[in-house]
mmCIF file with all atom_site columns, C-alpha atoms and ligand atoms in Angstrom:
data_model
loop_
_atom_site.group_PDB
_atom_site.id
_atom_site.type_symbol
_atom_site.label_atom_id
_atom_site.label_alt_id
_atom_site.label_comp_id
_atom_site.label_asym_id
_atom_site.label_entity_id
_atom_site.label_seq_id
_atom_site.pdbx_PDB_ins_code
_atom_site.Cartn_x
_atom_site.Cartn_y
_atom_site.Cartn_z
_atom_site.occupancy
_atom_site.B_iso_or_equiv
_atom_site.pdbx_formal_charge
_atom_site.auth_seq_id
_atom_site.auth_comp_id
_atom_site.auth_asym_id
_atom_site.auth_atom_id
_atom_site.pdbx_PDB_model_num
ATOM   1   C  CA  . MET A 1 1   ? -23.905 88.162  -26.813 1.00 39.00 ? 1   MET A CA  1
ATOM   2   C  CA  . PRO A 1 2   ? -26.445 85.439  -27.688 1.00 48.00 ? 2   PRO A CA  1
ATOM   3   C  CA  . GLU A 1 3   ? -26.427 86.171  -31.434 1.00 62.00 ? 3   GLU A CA  1
ATOM   4   C  CA  . HIS A 1 4   ? -22.740 85.333  -31.639 1.00 65.00 ? 4   HIS A CA  1
ATOM   5   C  CA  . THR A 1 5   ? -23.067 82.279  -29.411 1.00 67.00 ? 5   THR A CA  1
ATOM   6   C  CA  . ASP A 1 6   ? -25.654 81.012  -31.882 1.00 91.00 ? 6   ASP A CA  1
ATOM   7   C  CA  . LEU A 1 7   ? -23.268 81.677  -34.736 1.00 94.00 ? 7   LEU A CA  1
ATOM   8   C  CA  . THR A 1 8   ? -20.384 79.872  -33.048 1.00 95.00 ? 8   THR A CA  1
ATOM   9   C  CA  . VAL A 1 9   ? -22.518 76.784  -32.519 1.00 96.00 ? 9   VAL A CA  1
ATOM   10  C  CA  . LEU A 1 10  ? -23.891 76.907  -36.061 1.00 96.00 ? 10  LEU A CA  1
ATOM   11  C  CA  . LEU A 1 11  ? -20.468 77.313  -37.645 1.00 97.00 ? 11  LEU A CA  1
ATOM   12  C  CA  . ARG A 1 12  ? -18.988 74.468  -35.631 1.00 97.00 ? 12  ARG A CA  1
ATOM   13  C  CA  . SER A 1 13  ? -21.959 72.275  -36.568 1.00 97.00 ? 13  SER A CA  1
ATOM   14  C  CA  . LEU A 1 14  ? -20.746 72.463  -40.192 1.00 98.00 ? 14  LEU A CA  1
ATOM   15  C  CA  . ARG A 1 15  ? -17.668 70.363  -39.366 1.00 98.00 ? 15  ARG A CA  1
ATOM   16  C  CA  . GLY A 1 16  ? -18.136 66.962  -40.974 1.00 97.00 ? 16  GLY A CA  1
ATOM   17  C  CA  . VAL A 1 17  ? -21.111 68.055  -43.122 1.00 96.00 ? 17  VAL A CA  1
ATOM   18  C  CA  . TRP A 1 18  ? -20.247 67.074  -46.686 1.00 94.00 ? 18  TRP A CA  1
ATOM   19  C  CA  . ASP A 1 19  ? -22.157 68.797  -49.450 1.00 89.00 ? 19  ASP A CA  1
ATOM   20  C  CA  . GLU A 1 20  ? -19.090 68.956  -51.697 1.00 87.00 ? 20  GLU A CA  1
ATOM   21  C  CA  . VAL A 1 21  ? -16.713 66.023  -52.112 1.00 86.00 ? 21  VAL A CA  1
ATOM   22  C  CA  . ALA A 1 22  ? -13.460 67.929  -51.549 1.00 92.00 ? 22  ALA A CA  1
ATOM   23  C  CA  . VAL A 1 23  ? -14.090 69.940  -48.356 1.00 96.00 ? 23  VAL A CA  1
ATOM   24  C  CA  . ASP A 1 24  ? -16.634 69.875  -45.570 1.00 97.00 ? 24  ASP A CA  1
ATOM   25  C  CA  . GLU A 1 25  ? -19.006 72.785  -45.047 1.00 98.00 ? 25  GLU A CA  1
ATOM   26  C  CA  . LEU A 1 26  ? -16.918 74.426  -42.317 1.00 98.00 ? 26  LEU A CA  1
ATOM   27  C  CA  . ASP A 1 27  ? -13.798 74.483  -44.489 1.00 98.00 ? 27  ASP A CA  1
ATOM   28  C  CA  . HIS A 1 28  ? -15.943 75.685  -47.392 1.00 98.00 ? 28  HIS A CA  1
ATOM   29  C  CA  . ALA A 1 29  ? -17.249 78.586  -45.265 1.00 98.00 ? 29  ALA A CA  1
ATOM   30  C  CA  . LEU A 1 30  ? -13.808 79.556  -43.956 1.00 98.00 ? 30  LEU A CA  1
ATOM   31  C  CA  . GLN A 1 31  ? -12.220 79.350  -47.410 1.00 98.00 ? 31  GLN A CA  1
ATOM   32  C  CA  . SER A 1 32  ? -15.050 81.412  -48.928 1.00 98.00 ? 32  SER A CA  1
ATOM   33  C  CA  . ALA A 1 33  ? -14.359 84.192  -46.422 1.00 98.00 ? 33  ALA A CA  1
ATOM   34  C  CA  . ALA A 1 34  ? -10.631 84.016  -47.177 1.00 98.00 ? 34  ALA A CA  1
ATOM   35  C  CA  . ARG A 1 35  ? -11.262 84.338  -50.917 1.00 98.00 ? 35  ARG A CA  1
ATOM   36  C  CA  . ALA A 1 36  ? -13.465 87.391  -50.210 1.00 98.00 ? 36  ALA A CA  1
ATOM   37  C  CA  . LEU A 1 37  ? -10.721 88.991  -48.112 1.00 98.00 ? 37  LEU A CA  1
ATOM   38  C  CA  . ASP A 1 38  ? -8.183  88.280  -50.869 1.00 98.00 ? 38  ASP A CA  1
ATOM   39  C  CA  . ASP A 1 39  ? -10.487 90.209  -53.207 1.00 98.00 ? 39  ASP A CA  1
ATOM   40  C  CA  . GLY A 1 40  ? -10.722 93.224  -50.886 1.00 98.00 ? 40  GLY A CA  1
ATOM   41  C  CA  . ALA A 1 41  ? -14.412 92.663  -50.108 1.00 98.00 ? 41  ALA A CA  1
ATOM   42  C  CA  . ASP A 1 42  ? -16.086 94.796  -47.439 1.00 98.00 ? 42  ASP A CA  1
ATOM   43  C  CA  . ASP A 1 43  ? -17.114 93.299  -44.080 1.00 98.00 ? 43  ASP A CA  1
ATOM   44  C  CA  . GLU A 1 44  ? -20.706 92.550  -45.103 1.00 98.00 ? 44  GLU A CA  1
ATOM   45  C  CA  . LEU A 1 45  ? -19.650 90.763  -48.268 1.00 98.00 ? 45  LEU A CA  1
ATOM   46  C  CA  . VAL A 1 46  ? -17.013 88.742  -46.419 1.00 98.00 ? 46  VAL A CA  1
ATOM   47  C  CA  . LEU A 1 47  ? -19.589 87.756  -43.800 1.00 98.00 ? 47  LEU A CA  1
ATOM   48  C  CA  . ALA A 1 48  ? -22.121 86.779  -46.463 1.00 98.00 ? 48  ALA A CA  1
ATOM   49  C  CA  . ALA A 1 49  ? -19.429 84.684  -48.164 1.00 98.00 ? 49  ALA A CA  1
ATOM   50  C  CA  . ALA A 1 50  ? -18.631 82.926  -44.894 1.00 98.00 ? 50  ALA A CA  1
ATOM   51  C  CA  . LEU A 1 51  ? -22.272 82.199  -44.110 1.00 98.00 ? 51  LEU A CA  1
ATOM   52  C  CA  . HIS A 1 52  ? -23.889 81.630  -47.532 1.00 98.00 ? 52  HIS A CA  1
ATOM   53  C  CA  . ASP A 1 53  ? -24.252 77.888  -46.871 1.00 97.00 ? 53  ASP A CA  1
ATOM   54  C  CA  . ILE A 1 54  ? -25.121 78.153  -43.169 1.00 97.00 ? 54  ILE A CA  1
ATOM   55  C  CA  . ALA A 1 55  ? -28.426 76.408  -43.964 1.00 96.00 ? 55  ALA A CA  1
ATOM   56  C  CA  . HIS A 1 56  ? -26.497 73.152  -44.394 1.00 95.00 ? 56  HIS A CA  1
ATOM   57  C  CA  . SER A 1 57  ? -26.149 73.105  -40.610 1.00 96.00 ? 57  SER A CA  1
ATOM   58  C  CA  . PRO A 1 58  ? -27.980 70.130  -39.132 1.00 94.00 ? 58  PRO A CA  1
ATOM   59  C  CA  . LEU A 1 59  ? -29.202 72.549  -36.442 1.00 95.00 ? 59  LEU A CA  1
ATOM   60  C  CA  . LEU A 1 60  ? -31.402 74.487  -38.886 1.00 94.00 ? 60  LEU A CA  1
ATOM   61  C  CA  . PRO A 1 61  ? -34.650 73.213  -40.446 1.00 91.00 ? 61  PRO A CA  1
ATOM   62  C  CA  . ALA A 1 62  ? -34.221 70.865  -43.414 1.00 88.00 ? 62  ALA A CA  1
ATOM   63  C  CA  . GLY A 1 63  ? -37.324 71.962  -45.330 1.00 85.00 ? 63  GLY A CA  1
ATOM   64  C  CA  . PRO A 1 64  ? -36.682 75.365  -46.968 1.00 88.00 ? 64  PRO A CA  1
ATOM   65  C  CA  . ALA A 1 65  ? -34.333 75.812  -49.939 1.00 94.00 ? 65  ALA A CA  1
ATOM   66  C  CA  . HIS A 1 66  ? -30.887 76.516  -48.516 1.00 94.00 ? 66  HIS A CA  1
ATOM   67  C  CA  . ASP A 1 67  ? -30.502 79.921  -50.188 1.00 96.00 ? 67  ASP A CA  1
ATOM   68  C  CA  . VAL A 1 68  ? -33.862 81.081  -48.833 1.00 97.00 ? 68  VAL A CA  1
ATOM   69  C  CA  . LEU A 1 69  ? -33.105 79.788  -45.349 1.00 96.00 ? 69  LEU A CA  1
ATOM   70  C  CA  . ALA A 1 70  ? -29.692 81.523  -45.340 1.00 97.00 ? 70  ALA A CA  1
ATOM   71  C  CA  . ARG A 1 71  ? -31.325 84.824  -46.284 1.00 98.00 ? 71  ARG A CA  1
ATOM   72  C  CA  . ASP A 1 72  ? -34.056 84.458  -43.673 1.00 96.00 ? 72  ASP A CA  1
ATOM   73  C  CA  . TRP A 1 73  ? -31.643 83.483  -40.899 1.00 96.00 ? 73  TRP A CA  1
ATOM   74  C  CA  . LEU A 1 74  ? -29.061 86.177  -41.674 1.00 96.00 ? 74  LEU A CA  1
ATOM   75  C  CA  . THR A 1 75  ? -31.231 89.206  -42.462 1.00 96.00 ? 75  THR A CA  1
ATOM   76  C  CA  . PRO A 1 76  ? -32.607 89.871  -38.962 1.00 95.00 ? 76  PRO A CA  1
ATOM   77  C  CA  . ARG A 1 77  ? -29.183 89.269  -37.406 1.00 94.00 ? 77  ARG A CA  1
ATOM   78  C  CA  . TYR A 1 78  ? -26.766 90.994  -39.790 1.00 95.00 ? 78  TYR A CA  1
ATOM   79  C  CA  . GLY A 1 79  ? -28.933 93.150  -42.018 1.00 96.00 ? 79  GLY A CA  1
ATOM   80  C  CA  . GLU A 1 80  ? -30.639 93.111  -45.368 1.00 97.00 ? 80  GLU A CA  1
ATOM   81  C  CA  . ARG A 1 81  ? -27.460 93.236  -47.483 1.00 98.00 ? 81  ARG A CA  1
ATOM   82  C  CA  . VAL A 1 82  ? -25.747 90.263  -45.792 1.00 98.00 ? 82  VAL A CA  1
ATOM   83  C  CA  . GLY A 1 83  ? -28.981 88.270  -46.022 1.00 98.00 ? 83  GLY A CA  1
ATOM   84  C  CA  . TRP A 1 84  ? -29.628 89.193  -49.638 1.00 98.00 ? 84  TRP A CA  1
ATOM   85  C  CA  . LEU A 1 85  ? -26.073 88.474  -50.791 1.00 98.00 ? 85  LEU A CA  1
ATOM   86  C  CA  . ALA A 1 86  ? -26.026 85.061  -49.117 1.00 98.00 ? 86  ALA A CA  1
ATOM   87  C  CA  . GLY A 1 87  ? -29.510 84.281  -50.405 1.00 98.00 ? 87  GLY A CA  1
ATOM   88  C  CA  . ALA A 1 88  ? -28.544 85.215  -53.967 1.00 98.00 ? 88  ALA A CA  1
ATOM   89  C  CA  . HIS A 1 89  ? -25.767 82.645  -54.392 1.00 97.00 ? 89  HIS A CA  1
ATOM   90  C  CA  . VAL A 1 90  ? -28.007 80.249  -56.314 1.00 96.00 ? 90  VAL A CA  1
ATOM   91  C  CA  . ALA A 1 91  ? -29.400 83.008  -58.574 1.00 97.00 ? 91  ALA A CA  1
ATOM   92  C  CA  . ALA A 1 92  ? -25.792 84.105  -59.201 1.00 98.00 ? 92  ALA A CA  1
ATOM   93  C  CA  . LYS A 1 93  ? -24.810 80.575  -60.189 1.00 97.00 ? 93  LYS A CA  1
ATOM   94  C  CA  . ARG A 1 94  ? -27.758 80.311  -62.567 1.00 97.00 ? 94  ARG A CA  1
ATOM   95  C  CA  . TYR A 1 95  ? -26.831 83.678  -64.085 1.00 98.00 ? 95  TYR A CA  1
ATOM   96  C  CA  . LEU A 1 96  ? -23.155 82.789  -64.582 1.00 98.00 ? 96  LEU A CA  1
ATOM   97  C  CA  . ALA A 1 97  ? -24.075 79.404  -66.054 1.00 97.00 ? 97  ALA A CA  1
ATOM   98  C  CA  . ALA A 1 98  ? -26.366 81.186  -68.546 1.00 97.00 ? 98  ALA A CA  1
ATOM   99  C  CA  . THR A 1 99  ? -24.002 83.964  -69.548 1.00 98.00 ? 99  THR A CA  1
ATOM   100 C  CA  . CYS A 1 100 ? -20.358 82.875  -69.127 1.00 96.00 ? 100 CYS A CA  1
ATOM   101 C  CA  . ALA A 1 101 ? -19.153 80.301  -71.640 1.00 94.00 ? 101 ALA A CA  1
ATOM   102 C  CA  . ASP A 1 102 ? -16.125 79.452  -69.489 1.00 94.00 ? 102 ASP A CA  1
ATOM   103 C  CA  . TYR A 1 103 ? -18.043 79.110  -66.204 1.00 96.00 ? 103 TYR A CA  1
ATOM   104 C  CA  . ARG A 1 104 ? -17.152 75.784  -64.594 1.00 93.00 ? 104 ARG A CA  1
ATOM   105 C  CA  . LEU A 1 105 ? -18.810 74.191  -61.580 1.00 93.00 ? 105 LEU A CA  1
ATOM   106 C  CA  . SER A 1 106 ? -17.897 71.307  -59.323 1.00 91.00 ? 106 SER A CA  1
ATOM   107 C  CA  . ALA A 1 107 ? -19.807 68.097  -60.018 1.00 92.00 ? 107 ALA A CA  1
ATOM   108 C  CA  . THR A 1 108 ? -21.935 68.725  -56.928 1.00 92.00 ? 108 THR A CA  1
ATOM   109 C  CA  . SER A 1 109 ? -22.817 72.265  -58.011 1.00 93.00 ? 109 SER A CA  1
ATOM   110 C  CA  . GLU A 1 110 ? -23.520 71.070  -61.537 1.00 93.00 ? 110 GLU A CA  1
ATOM   111 C  CA  . HIS A 1 111 ? -25.964 68.545  -60.145 1.00 95.00 ? 111 HIS A CA  1
ATOM   112 C  CA  . SER A 1 112 ? -27.650 71.034  -57.815 1.00 94.00 ? 112 SER A CA  1
ATOM   113 C  CA  . LEU A 1 113 ? -27.909 73.567  -60.684 1.00 95.00 ? 113 LEU A CA  1
ATOM   114 C  CA  . ARG A 1 114 ? -30.212 71.156  -62.485 1.00 95.00 ? 114 ARG A CA  1
ATOM   115 C  CA  . LEU A 1 115 ? -32.336 70.725  -59.363 1.00 94.00 ? 115 LEU A CA  1
ATOM   116 C  CA  . GLN A 1 116 ? -32.468 74.521  -58.942 1.00 93.00 ? 116 GLN A CA  1
ATOM   117 C  CA  . GLY A 1 117 ? -33.928 75.031  -62.412 1.00 95.00 ? 117 GLY A CA  1
ATOM   118 C  CA  . GLY A 1 118 ? -30.775 75.231  -64.519 1.00 96.00 ? 118 GLY A CA  1
ATOM   119 C  CA  . ALA A 1 119 ? -29.020 78.176  -66.150 1.00 97.00 ? 119 ALA A CA  1
ATOM   120 C  CA  . ALA A 1 120 ? -31.190 81.302  -66.185 1.00 97.00 ? 120 ALA A CA  1
ATOM   121 C  CA  . VAL A 1 121 ? -31.123 85.074  -65.956 1.00 97.00 ? 121 VAL A CA  1
ATOM   122 C  CA  . ASP A 1 122 ? -33.613 86.121  -63.292 1.00 96.00 ? 122 ASP A CA  1
ATOM   123 C  CA  . PRO A 1 123 ? -34.764 89.719  -63.894 1.00 97.00 ? 123 PRO A CA  1
ATOM   124 C  CA  . ALA A 1 124 ? -35.278 90.202  -60.148 1.00 96.00 ? 124 ALA A CA  1
ATOM   125 C  CA  . PHE A 1 125 ? -31.610 89.279  -59.666 1.00 97.00 ? 125 PHE A CA  1
ATOM   126 C  CA  . VAL A 1 126 ? -30.002 91.412  -62.382 1.00 97.00 ? 126 VAL A CA  1
ATOM   127 C  CA  . ASN A 1 127 ? -32.130 94.430  -61.535 1.00 98.00 ? 127 ASN A CA  1
ATOM   128 C  CA  . HIS A 1 128 ? -31.118 94.362  -57.879 1.00 98.00 ? 128 HIS A CA  1
ATOM   129 C  CA  . PRO A 1 129 ? -28.582 97.032  -56.874 1.00 98.00 ? 129 PRO A CA  1
ATOM   130 C  CA  . TRP A 1 130 ? -26.364 94.513  -55.065 1.00 98.00 ? 130 TRP A CA  1
ATOM   131 C  CA  . TRP A 1 131 ? -26.178 91.903  -57.816 1.00 98.00 ? 131 TRP A CA  1
ATOM   132 C  CA  . PRO A 1 132 ? -22.542 92.628  -58.832 1.00 98.00 ? 132 PRO A CA  1
ATOM   133 C  CA  . ASP A 1 133 ? -21.480 91.748  -55.284 1.00 98.00 ? 133 ASP A CA  1
ATOM   134 C  CA  . ALA A 1 134 ? -23.537 88.540  -55.466 1.00 98.00 ? 134 ALA A CA  1
ATOM   135 C  CA  . LEU A 1 135 ? -21.474 87.558  -58.532 1.00 98.00 ? 135 LEU A CA  1
ATOM   136 C  CA  . ARG A 1 136 ? -18.296 88.244  -56.553 1.00 98.00 ? 136 ARG A CA  1
ATOM   137 C  CA  . LEU A 1 137 ? -19.589 86.032  -53.734 1.00 98.00 ? 137 LEU A CA  1
ATOM   138 C  CA  . ARG A 1 138 ? -20.364 83.263  -56.195 1.00 98.00 ? 138 ARG A CA  1
ATOM   139 C  CA  . ARG A 1 139 ? -16.777 83.320  -57.447 1.00 97.00 ? 139 ARG A CA  1
ATOM   140 C  CA  . TYR A 1 140 ? -15.523 82.985  -53.858 1.00 98.00 ? 140 TYR A CA  1
ATOM   141 C  CA  . ASP A 1 141 ? -17.965 80.136  -53.301 1.00 97.00 ? 141 ASP A CA  1
ATOM   142 C  CA  . ASP A 1 142 ? -16.794 78.272  -56.409 1.00 96.00 ? 142 ASP A CA  1
ATOM   143 C  CA  . ALA A 1 143 ? -13.124 78.739  -55.470 1.00 96.00 ? 143 ALA A CA  1
ATOM   144 C  CA  . ALA A 1 144 ? -13.575 77.538  -51.885 1.00 97.00 ? 144 ALA A CA  1
ATOM   145 C  CA  . LYS A 1 145 ? -13.549 73.803  -52.523 1.00 95.00 ? 145 LYS A CA  1
ATOM   146 C  CA  . GLN A 1 146 ? -9.859  72.938  -52.331 1.00 96.00 ? 146 GLN A CA  1
ATOM   147 C  CA  . PRO A 1 147 ? -8.515  70.724  -49.541 1.00 96.00 ? 147 PRO A CA  1
ATOM   148 C  CA  . GLY A 1 148 ? -5.864  72.589  -47.549 1.00 96.00 ? 148 GLY A CA  1
ATOM   149 C  CA  . ALA A 1 149 ? -6.452  75.983  -49.199 1.00 97.00 ? 149 ALA A CA  1
ATOM   150 C  CA  . ALA A 1 150 ? -5.965  79.160  -47.146 1.00 98.00 ? 150 ALA A CA  1
ATOM   151 C  CA  . ALA A 1 151 ? -8.875  79.872  -44.820 1.00 98.00 ? 151 ALA A CA  1
ATOM   152 C  CA  . VAL A 1 152 ? -9.870  82.247  -42.052 1.00 98.00 ? 152 VAL A CA  1
ATOM   153 C  CA  . SER A 1 153 ? -10.555 80.974  -38.526 1.00 98.00 ? 153 SER A CA  1
ATOM   154 C  CA  . VAL A 1 154 ? -13.918 80.640  -36.808 1.00 97.00 ? 154 VAL A CA  1
ATOM   155 C  CA  . ALA A 1 155 ? -12.739 83.405  -34.430 1.00 97.00 ? 155 ALA A CA  1
ATOM   156 C  CA  . GLU A 1 156 ? -12.166 85.714  -37.396 1.00 98.00 ? 156 GLU A CA  1
ATOM   157 C  CA  . VAL A 1 157 ? -15.696 85.093  -38.678 1.00 98.00 ? 157 VAL A CA  1
ATOM   158 C  CA  . LEU A 1 158 ? -17.093 85.842  -35.229 1.00 97.00 ? 158 LEU A CA  1
ATOM   159 C  CA  . ALA A 1 159 ? -15.093 89.081  -34.991 1.00 97.00 ? 159 ALA A CA  1
ATOM   160 C  CA  . LEU A 1 160 ? -16.384 90.038  -38.411 1.00 97.00 ? 160 LEU A CA  1
ATOM   161 C  CA  . ALA A 1 161 ? -19.951 89.254  -37.385 1.00 97.00 ? 161 ALA A CA  1
ATOM   162 C  CA  . ARG A 1 162 ? -19.552 91.480  -34.323 1.00 96.00 ? 162 ARG A CA  1
ATOM   163 C  CA  . ARG A 1 163 ? -18.275 94.352  -36.478 1.00 97.00 ? 163 ARG A CA  1
ATOM   164 C  CA  . VAL A 1 164 ? -21.200 94.027  -38.889 1.00 97.00 ? 164 VAL A CA  1
ATOM   165 C  CA  . HIS A 1 165 ? -23.647 93.773  -36.005 1.00 94.00 ? 165 HIS A CA  1
ATOM   166 C  CA  . THR A 1 166 ? -22.142 96.840  -34.303 1.00 93.00 ? 166 THR A CA  1
ATOM   167 C  CA  . ALA A 1 167 ? -22.104 98.875  -37.523 1.00 93.00 ? 167 ALA A CA  1
ATOM   168 C  CA  . ARG A 1 168 ? -25.725 97.974  -38.091 1.00 90.00 ? 168 ARG A CA  1
ATOM   169 C  CA  . GLU A 1 169 ? -26.685 98.943  -34.535 1.00 87.00 ? 169 GLU A CA  1
ATOM   170 C  CA  . SER A 1 170 ? -25.042 102.316 -35.055 1.00 88.00 ? 170 SER A CA  1
ATOM   171 C  CA  . GLY A 1 171 ? -26.847 102.838 -38.366 1.00 79.00 ? 171 GLY A CA  1
ATOM   172 C  CA  . ARG A 1 172 ? -23.872 102.409 -40.665 1.00 63.00 ? 172 ARG A CA  1
ATOM   173 C  CA  . GLY A 1 173 ? -25.219 99.367  -42.535 1.00 55.00 ? 173 GLY A CA  1
ATOM   174 C  CA  . ARG A 1 174 ? -25.828 99.911  -46.248 1.00 59.00 ? 174 ARG A CA  1
ATOM   175 C  CA  . ALA A 1 175 ? -29.254 100.656 -47.633 1.00 58.00 ? 175 ALA A CA  1
ATOM   176 C  CA  . PRO A 1 176 ? -30.241 99.125  -50.988 1.00 58.00 ? 176 PRO A CA  1
HETATM 177 FE FE1 . FE2 B 2 .   ? -21.227 77.221  -51.299 1.00 53.26 ? 201 FE2 B FE1 1
#
């Protein structure tokens, strides 16, 4: 199916892309999904965790903010919830930085937080019905920066994407 061929190519294009210092973007994606599975997340949340930084692929346009591009790329393919959750990972970081005294970020995320406007509680974020899951995703994201940590495989992400796609086709995707 072409959608999944696209996803395979995009995921593999993250190998050797270094946004963080400790892991490349493919390992970051695969570790994020593993942390979500460890937490008992549902398929859509695991998929959003895996693909929240897909916009760092050199195959996607460089212009838009990476959270916005993730949302816009994912929503038509895997549904509104996957797109929203992935797109909310910056708003979730800003929220946690504003409200959790013990919230710690990597040096890279600390730097990007400043560029993204700093710590803040966005009313549009905290009033959204899915925002608790966006906070869960952000915790997976922050934990997925350890060289050699447990990770899922690319094949597992693709199988997950197929399940989400199939559930959506059959009308079982979640409404907001
Ligand atoms: Fe990330």
